């Protein structure tokens, strides 16, 4: 994900992603490997499906009940019995995925399989990370006065964010009173530099943050500013300057991307992040992340794996709608590279993978294309991703390129639509979005179903099942 981002930011003259010095420093916590260990089952779990309130929040359970979705074995936490046995072997467990029934083990050993061979509940073990000797030293940008925005006057209260929401016919939905109120959006990204220091974010309702990248940090506001820009496209609420696509939503900020390296373990971190989002009751997840190539080239993904179920991250993403959440994910920025295809998890089923367009609705050359290996239309829909308005880590309203920004612009509108149609399931909302798009009758593998019309989707939704009371 990182190399492509650097190219795209440089193209628009805005490069504020943790500026790197020439000097290097040791990787945090020294030299170590991380292994993904798959477990046979969940026998010995201290939890039961009869009492899901012990491992899912009330909000999460209400969301499942509203959509008539079952609680199943994938929801159960990992077996405490197995974890105890692994610990007694002297192994350090640093994380795990209950949906995939895997644990992450940190070790100084180059291979872990011999140590696990005698454990009958272990079914597989692969190395997903090796700490590099050193990484570039990075610094945090200083927050500056946004002089240009301070002197700029706009005749429209949405300011520089006006066009990217007008493209989606989203202003009508906002004018009808649906701006994301009551919706919890989880953002999974690489950091949220200076969000706690930038005045533009004072009106954004952030209810919490959590890190899933080992070694963990308690402060995501000193990390990459990629998530800062993503958040701004949804939550910005500055009259006359910049209003995002769901300015009244609430947000949980999660980190799964390690900006220093690129490795398979980031897919495990991502899985942990979305599982956490599910457990606390998030409604919509935005992920402007994607993976295909890694520092260890032997682990690079292949096109044959893009079936929505082979890679861990895509398999996890394909489960999200069945948990009652809706995932919006960037399609990827590989259109001009050798890979060209959408990244993982954009190949997942039952998600919205978003392509990037210019302001005149022409596809961006860098935007990744489909189809998935099993022949499904990918990407799903499209939104502005060329010169998208964002707030960067220095606190300046600027522009940036990437499907990374087409995704949150879409995510915010999806949240507003779901607020307006609370009786719909995640799958039903996605189907409404696809059907409302301008290429719905002839989808392709560049634009997908095209540019959605969210007012049209809303009108179809209320006509399907009675009228929805206007939000006052």
PDB file of C-alpha atoms in Angstrom, residues 111-330:
ATOM      1  CA  UNK A 111      11.059 -21.684  12.265  1.00  0.00           C
ATOM      2  CA  UNK A 112       8.284 -22.582  14.665  1.00  0.00           C
ATOM      3  CA  UNK A 113       6.878 -25.759  13.105  1.00  0.00           C
ATOM      4  CA  UNK A 114       9.168 -28.181  15.051  1.00  0.00           C
ATOM      5  CA  UNK A 115       8.033 -26.639  18.336  1.00  0.00           C
ATOM      6  CA  UNK A 116       4.371 -27.064  17.374  1.00  0.00           C
ATOM      7  CA  UNK A 117       4.522 -30.500  15.751  1.00  0.00           C
ATOM      8  CA  UNK A 118       3.408 -32.409  18.849  1.00  0.00           C
ATOM      9  CA  UNK A 119       0.352 -30.202  19.465  1.00  0.00           C
ATOM     10  CA  UNK A 120      -2.711 -31.918  17.899  1.00  0.00           C
ATOM     11  CA  UNK A 121      -4.831 -28.758  17.882  1.00  0.00           C
ATOM     12  CA  UNK A 122      -2.405 -26.880  15.592  1.00  0.00           C
ATOM     13  CA  UNK A 123      -3.260 -27.328  11.912  1.00  0.00           C
ATOM     14  CA  UNK A 124      -0.911 -24.902  10.177  1.00  0.00           C
ATOM     15  CA  UNK A 125       1.891 -22.430  10.809  1.00  0.00           C
ATOM     16  CA  UNK A 126       3.326 -19.806   8.452  1.00  0.00           C
ATOM     17  CA  UNK A 127       5.777 -16.967   8.995  1.00  0.00           C
ATOM     18  CA  UNK A 128       4.042 -13.646   8.313  1.00  0.00           C
ATOM     19  CA  UNK A 129       6.653 -11.142   9.485  1.00  0.00           C
ATOM     20  CA  UNK A 130      10.380 -10.765   9.992  1.00  0.00           C
ATOM     21  CA  UNK A 131      11.505  -7.564  11.668  1.00  0.00           C
ATOM     22  CA  UNK A 132      13.961  -5.634   9.462  1.00  0.00           C
ATOM     23  CA  UNK A 133      17.355  -4.669  10.826  1.00  0.00           C
ATOM     24  CA  UNK A 134      16.419  -1.003  10.668  1.00  0.00           C
ATOM     25  CA  UNK A 135      13.787   1.404   9.393  1.00  0.00           C
ATOM     26  CA  UNK A 136      13.904   5.037   8.362  1.00  0.00           C
ATOM     27  CA  UNK A 137      13.463   7.497  11.200  1.00  0.00           C
ATOM     28  CA  UNK A 138      10.201   9.369  10.783  1.00  0.00           C
ATOM     29  CA  UNK A 139       8.889  12.589  12.223  1.00  0.00           C
ATOM     30  CA  UNK A 140       5.479  14.069  12.878  1.00  0.00           C
ATOM     31  CA  UNK A 141       4.432  17.139  10.890  1.00  0.00           C
ATOM     32  CA  UNK A 142       3.797  20.345  12.772  1.00  0.00           C
ATOM     33  CA  UNK A 143       0.267  21.715  12.620  1.00  0.00           C
ATOM     34  CA  UNK A 144       0.311  24.980  10.671  1.00  0.00           C
ATOM     35  CA  UNK A 145      -2.149  27.790  10.090  1.00  0.00           C
ATOM     36  CA  UNK A 146      -4.170  27.033   6.966  1.00  0.00           C
ATOM     37  CA  UNK A 147      -3.684  30.509   5.517  1.00  0.00           C
ATOM     38  CA  UNK A 148      -5.253  29.767   2.140  1.00  0.00           C
ATOM     39  CA  UNK A 149      -8.445  28.363   3.647  1.00  0.00           C
ATOM     40  CA  UNK A 150      -8.666  31.168   6.207  1.00  0.00           C
ATOM     41  CA  UNK A 151      -8.758  33.834   3.492  1.00  0.00           C
ATOM     42  CA  UNK A 152     -10.845  31.826   1.044  1.00  0.00           C
ATOM     43  CA  UNK A 153     -14.556  32.572   0.785  1.00  0.00           C
ATOM     44  CA  UNK A 154     -17.135  30.104  -0.489  1.00  0.00           C
ATOM     45  CA  UNK A 155     -20.704  30.705  -1.565  1.00  0.00           C
ATOM     46  CA  UNK A 156     -21.605  27.169  -0.524  1.00  0.00           C
ATOM     47  CA  UNK A 157     -21.508  25.857   3.041  1.00  0.00           C
ATOM     48  CA  UNK A 158     -19.823  22.599   1.898  1.00  0.00           C
ATOM     49  CA  UNK A 159     -16.836  24.580   0.663  1.00  0.00           C
ATOM     50  CA  UNK A 160     -14.225  22.525  -1.166  1.00  0.00           C
ATOM     51  CA  UNK A 161     -16.088  19.297  -0.369  1.00  0.00           C
ATOM     52  CA  UNK A 162     -19.112  20.296  -2.424  1.00  0.00           C
ATOM     53  CA  UNK A 163     -18.335  18.628  -5.747  1.00  0.00           C
ATOM     54  CA  UNK A 164     -17.320  15.205  -4.432  1.00  0.00           C
ATOM     55  CA  UNK A 165     -20.692  14.829  -2.692  1.00  0.00           C
ATOM     56  CA  UNK A 166     -22.683  16.414  -5.540  1.00  0.00           C
ATOM     57  CA  UNK A 167     -21.257  13.782  -7.889  1.00  0.00           C
ATOM     58  CA  UNK A 168     -23.131  11.203  -5.807  1.00  0.00           C
ATOM     59  CA  UNK A 169     -26.343  13.262  -5.495  1.00  0.00           C
ATOM     60  CA  UNK A 170     -25.696  13.198  -1.787  1.00  0.00           C
ATOM     61  CA  UNK A 171     -26.736  16.741  -0.885  1.00  0.00           C
ATOM     62  CA  UNK A 172     -30.402  15.787  -1.221  1.00  0.00           C
ATOM     63  CA  UNK A 173     -29.919  13.036   1.338  1.00  0.00           C
ATOM     64  CA  UNK A 174     -28.254  15.518   3.701  1.00  0.00           C
ATOM     65  CA  UNK A 175     -30.976  18.084   3.101  1.00  0.00           C
ATOM     66  CA  UNK A 176     -33.544  15.435   4.036  1.00  0.00           C
ATOM     67  CA  UNK A 177     -31.864  15.204   7.434  1.00  0.00           C
ATOM     68  CA  UNK A 178     -29.616  12.165   6.934  1.00  0.00           C
ATOM     69  CA  UNK A 179     -26.040  13.137   7.755  1.00  0.00           C
ATOM     70  CA  UNK A 180     -24.889  10.034   9.622  1.00  0.00           C
ATOM     71  CA  UNK A 181     -26.557  10.667  12.970  1.00  0.00           C
ATOM     72  CA  UNK A 182     -26.494   7.549  15.152  1.00  0.00           C
ATOM     73  CA  UNK A 183     -24.142   5.672  12.808  1.00  0.00           C
ATOM     74  CA  UNK A 184     -20.811   4.327  14.091  1.00  0.00           C
ATOM     75  CA  UNK A 185     -18.096   4.204  11.441  1.00  0.00           C
ATOM     76  CA  UNK A 186     -14.883   2.275  12.066  1.00  0.00           C
ATOM     77  CA  UNK A 187     -11.887   3.486  10.065  1.00  0.00           C
ATOM     78  CA  UNK A 188      -9.068   0.959   9.640  1.00  0.00           C
ATOM     79  CA  UNK A 189      -5.882   2.677   8.513  1.00  0.00           C
ATOM     80  CA  UNK A 190      -2.229   3.371   9.250  1.00  0.00           C
ATOM     81  CA  UNK A 191      -2.449   6.386  11.575  1.00  0.00           C
ATOM     82  CA  UNK A 192      -4.259   9.639  12.259  1.00  0.00           C
ATOM     83  CA  UNK A 193      -1.513  12.204  12.543  1.00  0.00           C
ATOM     84  CA  UNK A 194      -2.456  15.294  14.541  1.00  0.00           C
ATOM     85  CA  UNK A 195      -6.219  14.668  14.496  1.00  0.00           C
ATOM     86  CA  UNK A 196      -6.187  15.569  18.199  1.00  0.00           C
ATOM     87  CA  UNK A 197      -4.364  18.847  17.463  1.00  0.00           C
ATOM     88  CA  UNK A 198      -6.050  20.106  14.281  1.00  0.00           C
ATOM     89  CA  UNK A 199      -8.903  22.552  14.886  1.00  0.00           C
ATOM     90  CA  UNK A 200     -10.818  21.308  11.845  1.00  0.00           C
ATOM     91  CA  UNK A 201     -11.488  18.017  13.673  1.00  0.00           C
ATOM     92  CA  UNK A 202     -12.929  19.550  16.845  1.00  0.00           C
ATOM     93  CA  UNK A 203     -16.470  18.988  15.564  1.00  0.00           C
ATOM     94  CA  UNK A 204     -15.838  15.323  14.707  1.00  0.00           C
ATOM     95  CA  UNK A 205     -17.254  12.808  17.200  1.00  0.00           C
ATOM     96  CA  UNK A 206     -14.377  10.370  17.812  1.00  0.00           C
ATOM     97  CA  UNK A 207     -15.345   7.857  20.498  1.00  0.00           C
ATOM     98  CA  UNK A 208     -12.050   5.970  20.708  1.00  0.00           C
ATOM     99  CA  UNK A 209      -8.913   4.587  19.089  1.00  0.00           C
ATOM    100  CA  UNK A 210      -7.051   1.282  19.170  1.00  0.00           C
ATOM    101  CA  UNK A 211      -3.830  -0.088  17.728  1.00  0.00           C
ATOM    102  CA  UNK A 212      -3.448  -3.614  16.319  1.00  0.00           C
ATOM    103  CA  UNK A 213       0.126  -3.266  14.983  1.00  0.00           C
ATOM    104  CA  UNK A 214       2.793  -4.943  17.112  1.00  0.00           C
ATOM    105  CA  UNK A 215       4.543  -3.442  19.056  1.00  0.00           C
ATOM    106  CA  UNK A 216       1.443  -1.500  20.044  1.00  0.00           C
ATOM    107  CA  UNK A 217       1.199   2.246  20.596  1.00  0.00           C
ATOM    108  CA  UNK A 218      -1.363   4.059  22.712  1.00  0.00           C
ATOM    109  CA  UNK A 219      -1.298   7.156  20.521  1.00  0.00           C
ATOM    110  CA  UNK A 220      -2.408   6.820  16.906  1.00  0.00           C
ATOM    111  CA  UNK A 221      -2.165  10.597  16.473  1.00  0.00           C
ATOM    112  CA  UNK A 222       1.619  10.363  16.093  1.00  0.00           C
ATOM    113  CA  UNK A 223       1.446   7.899  13.203  1.00  0.00           C
ATOM    114  CA  UNK A 224       0.797   8.216   9.428  1.00  0.00           C
ATOM    115  CA  UNK A 225      -1.522  11.000   8.261  1.00  0.00           C
ATOM    116  CA  UNK A 226      -3.203   8.768   5.679  1.00  0.00           C
ATOM    117  CA  UNK A 227      -6.035   8.092   8.128  1.00  0.00           C
ATOM    118  CA  UNK A 228      -6.252  11.804   8.889  1.00  0.00           C
ATOM    119  CA  UNK A 229      -7.133  12.496   5.269  1.00  0.00           C
ATOM    120  CA  UNK A 230      -9.508   9.535   5.086  1.00  0.00           C
ATOM    121  CA  UNK A 231     -11.355  10.680   8.215  1.00  0.00           C
ATOM    122  CA  UNK A 232     -11.701  14.197   6.816  1.00  0.00           C
ATOM    123  CA  UNK A 233     -13.531  12.979   3.710  1.00  0.00           C
ATOM    124  CA  UNK A 234     -16.243  11.505   5.899  1.00  0.00           C
ATOM    125  CA  UNK A 235     -16.348  13.536   9.076  1.00  0.00           C
ATOM    126  CA  UNK A 236     -15.143  17.066   8.264  1.00  0.00           C
ATOM    127  CA  UNK A 237     -17.725  19.588   9.437  1.00  0.00           C
ATOM    128  CA  UNK A 238     -16.392  23.089   8.872  1.00  0.00           C
ATOM    129  CA  UNK A 239     -19.028  25.397   7.417  1.00  0.00           C
ATOM    130  CA  UNK A 240     -17.911  27.224   4.292  1.00  0.00           C
ATOM    131  CA  UNK A 241     -14.583  25.346   4.204  1.00  0.00           C
ATOM    132  CA  UNK A 242     -15.113  21.597   3.988  1.00  0.00           C
ATOM    133  CA  UNK A 243     -17.983  19.291   4.925  1.00  0.00           C
ATOM    134  CA  UNK A 244     -17.608  15.546   4.476  1.00  0.00           C
ATOM    135  CA  UNK A 245     -20.126  12.938   3.432  1.00  0.00           C
ATOM    136  CA  UNK A 246     -21.258  11.915   6.961  1.00  0.00           C
ATOM    137  CA  UNK A 247     -20.476  14.885   9.221  1.00  0.00           C
ATOM    138  CA  UNK A 248     -22.781  13.765  12.050  1.00  0.00           C
ATOM    139  CA  UNK A 249     -21.521  10.177  12.336  1.00  0.00           C
ATOM    140  CA  UNK A 250     -19.424   8.842  15.224  1.00  0.00           C
ATOM    141  CA  UNK A 251     -16.006   7.305  14.618  1.00  0.00           C
ATOM    142  CA  UNK A 252     -13.711   4.668  16.072  1.00  0.00           C
ATOM    143  CA  UNK A 253     -10.131   4.981  14.765  1.00  0.00           C
ATOM    144  CA  UNK A 254      -8.240   1.704  14.326  1.00  0.00           C
ATOM    145  CA  UNK A 255      -4.704   1.027  13.097  1.00  0.00           C
ATOM    146  CA  UNK A 256      -3.688  -2.117  11.204  1.00  0.00           C
ATOM    147  CA  UNK A 257      -1.168  -0.759   8.688  1.00  0.00           C
ATOM    148  CA  UNK A 258       2.529  -0.683   9.606  1.00  0.00           C
ATOM    149  CA  UNK A 259       3.961   2.224   7.616  1.00  0.00           C
ATOM    150  CA  UNK A 260       7.528   0.996   8.103  1.00  0.00           C
ATOM    151  CA  UNK A 261       7.203  -2.353   6.323  1.00  0.00           C
ATOM    152  CA  UNK A 262       4.883  -4.362   4.086  1.00  0.00           C
ATOM    153  CA  UNK A 263       4.183  -7.927   5.212  1.00  0.00           C
ATOM    154  CA  UNK A 264       1.476 -10.564   5.476  1.00  0.00           C
ATOM    155  CA  UNK A 265       0.990  -9.915   9.187  1.00  0.00           C
ATOM    156  CA  UNK A 266      -0.781  -6.672   8.319  1.00  0.00           C
ATOM    157  CA  UNK A 267      -3.645  -8.800   7.024  1.00  0.00           C
ATOM    158  CA  UNK A 268      -3.848 -10.403  10.480  1.00  0.00           C
ATOM    159  CA  UNK A 269      -3.811  -6.988  12.110  1.00  0.00           C
ATOM    160  CA  UNK A 270      -6.604  -5.919   9.747  1.00  0.00           C
ATOM    161  CA  UNK A 271      -8.697  -8.956  10.698  1.00  0.00           C
ATOM    162  CA  UNK A 272      -8.278  -8.164  14.388  1.00  0.00           C
ATOM    163  CA  UNK A 273      -9.334  -4.567  13.770  1.00  0.00           C
ATOM    164  CA  UNK A 274     -12.584  -5.408  11.960  1.00  0.00           C
ATOM    165  CA  UNK A 275     -13.425  -8.078  14.534  1.00  0.00           C
ATOM    166  CA  UNK A 276     -13.037  -5.443  17.218  1.00  0.00           C
ATOM    167  CA  UNK A 277     -15.252  -3.083  15.215  1.00  0.00           C
ATOM    168  CA  UNK A 278     -17.893  -5.811  15.088  1.00  0.00           C
ATOM    169  CA  UNK A 279     -17.681  -6.491  18.813  1.00  0.00           C
ATOM    170  CA  UNK A 280     -18.332  -2.867  19.797  1.00  0.00           C
ATOM    171  CA  UNK A 281     -21.235  -2.468  17.367  1.00  0.00           C
ATOM    172  CA  UNK A 282     -19.818  -0.502  14.421  1.00  0.00           C
ATOM    173  CA  UNK A 283     -22.202  -0.171  11.483  1.00  0.00           C
ATOM    174  CA  UNK A 284     -19.872   0.668   8.594  1.00  0.00           C
ATOM    175  CA  UNK A 285     -16.150   0.046   8.117  1.00  0.00           C
ATOM    176  CA  UNK A 286     -13.908   2.081   5.833  1.00  0.00           C
ATOM    177  CA  UNK A 287     -10.649   0.469   4.791  1.00  0.00           C
ATOM    178  CA  UNK A 288      -8.445   2.450   2.417  1.00  0.00           C
ATOM    179  CA  UNK A 289      -5.890  -0.353   2.451  1.00  0.00           C
ATOM    180  CA  UNK A 290      -4.982  -3.159   0.108  1.00  0.00           C
ATOM    181  CA  UNK A 291      -2.278  -5.782  -0.338  1.00  0.00           C
ATOM    182  CA  UNK A 292      -0.713  -7.681  -3.211  1.00  0.00           C
ATOM    183  CA  UNK A 293       3.070  -7.251  -2.965  1.00  0.00           C
ATOM    184  CA  UNK A 294       5.268  -7.533   0.114  1.00  0.00           C
ATOM    185  CA  UNK A 295       8.849  -6.939   1.255  1.00  0.00           C
ATOM    186  CA  UNK A 296       9.281 -10.715   1.160  1.00  0.00           C
ATOM    187  CA  UNK A 297       8.471 -11.294  -2.508  1.00  0.00           C
ATOM    188  CA  UNK A 298       7.906 -15.008  -1.940  1.00  0.00           C
ATOM    189  CA  UNK A 299       4.690 -14.092  -0.123  1.00  0.00           C
ATOM    190  CA  UNK A 300       3.278 -11.890  -2.914  1.00  0.00           C
ATOM    191  CA  UNK A 301      -0.330 -12.631  -3.792  1.00  0.00           C
ATOM    192  CA  UNK A 302      -1.263 -14.149  -7.136  1.00  0.00           C
ATOM    193  CA  UNK A 303      -4.294 -13.391  -9.254  1.00  0.00           C
ATOM    194  CA  UNK A 304      -5.597 -16.931  -8.710  1.00  0.00           C
ATOM    195  CA  UNK A 305      -5.952 -16.058  -5.024  1.00  0.00           C
ATOM    196  CA  UNK A 306      -8.404 -13.246  -5.754  1.00  0.00           C
ATOM    197  CA  UNK A 307     -11.571 -15.230  -5.228  1.00  0.00           C
ATOM    198  CA  UNK A 308     -12.708 -13.524  -2.031  1.00  0.00           C
ATOM    199  CA  UNK A 309     -11.824 -16.488   0.184  1.00  0.00           C
ATOM    200  CA  UNK A 310      -8.198 -17.558  -0.297  1.00  0.00           C
ATOM    201  CA  UNK A 311      -6.228 -14.730   1.324  1.00  0.00           C
ATOM    202  CA  UNK A 312      -6.859 -14.192   5.025  1.00  0.00           C
ATOM    203  CA  UNK A 313      -7.783 -10.536   4.587  1.00  0.00           C
ATOM    204  CA  UNK A 314     -10.294 -11.184   1.793  1.00  0.00           C
ATOM    205  CA  UNK A 315     -11.797 -14.172   3.576  1.00  0.00           C
ATOM    206  CA  UNK A 316     -12.289 -11.949   6.619  1.00  0.00           C
ATOM    207  CA  UNK A 317     -13.769  -9.146   4.528  1.00  0.00           C
ATOM    208  CA  UNK A 318     -16.229 -11.571   2.921  1.00  0.00           C
ATOM    209  CA  UNK A 319     -17.575 -12.388   6.402  1.00  0.00           C
ATOM    210  CA  UNK A 320     -18.311  -8.802   7.421  1.00  0.00           C
ATOM    211  CA  UNK A 321     -21.810  -8.465   5.925  1.00  0.00           C
ATOM    212  CA  UNK A 322     -22.826 -11.709   7.646  1.00  0.00           C
ATOM    213  CA  UNK A 323     -21.884 -10.043  10.930  1.00  0.00           C
ATOM    214  CA  UNK A 324     -24.186  -7.127  10.131  1.00  0.00           C
ATOM    215  CA  UNK A 325     -21.584  -4.540   9.134  1.00  0.00           C
ATOM    216  CA  UNK A 326     -20.912  -3.011   5.729  1.00  0.00           C
ATOM    217  CA  UNK A 327     -17.353  -2.736   4.402  1.00  0.00           C
ATOM    218  CA  UNK A 328     -16.310  -0.014   1.966  1.00  0.00           C
ATOM    219  CA  UNK A 329     -12.774  -0.622   0.647  1.00  0.00           C
ATOM    220  CA  UNK A 330     -10.499   1.150  -1.810  1.00  0.00           C
TER     221      UNK A 330
END
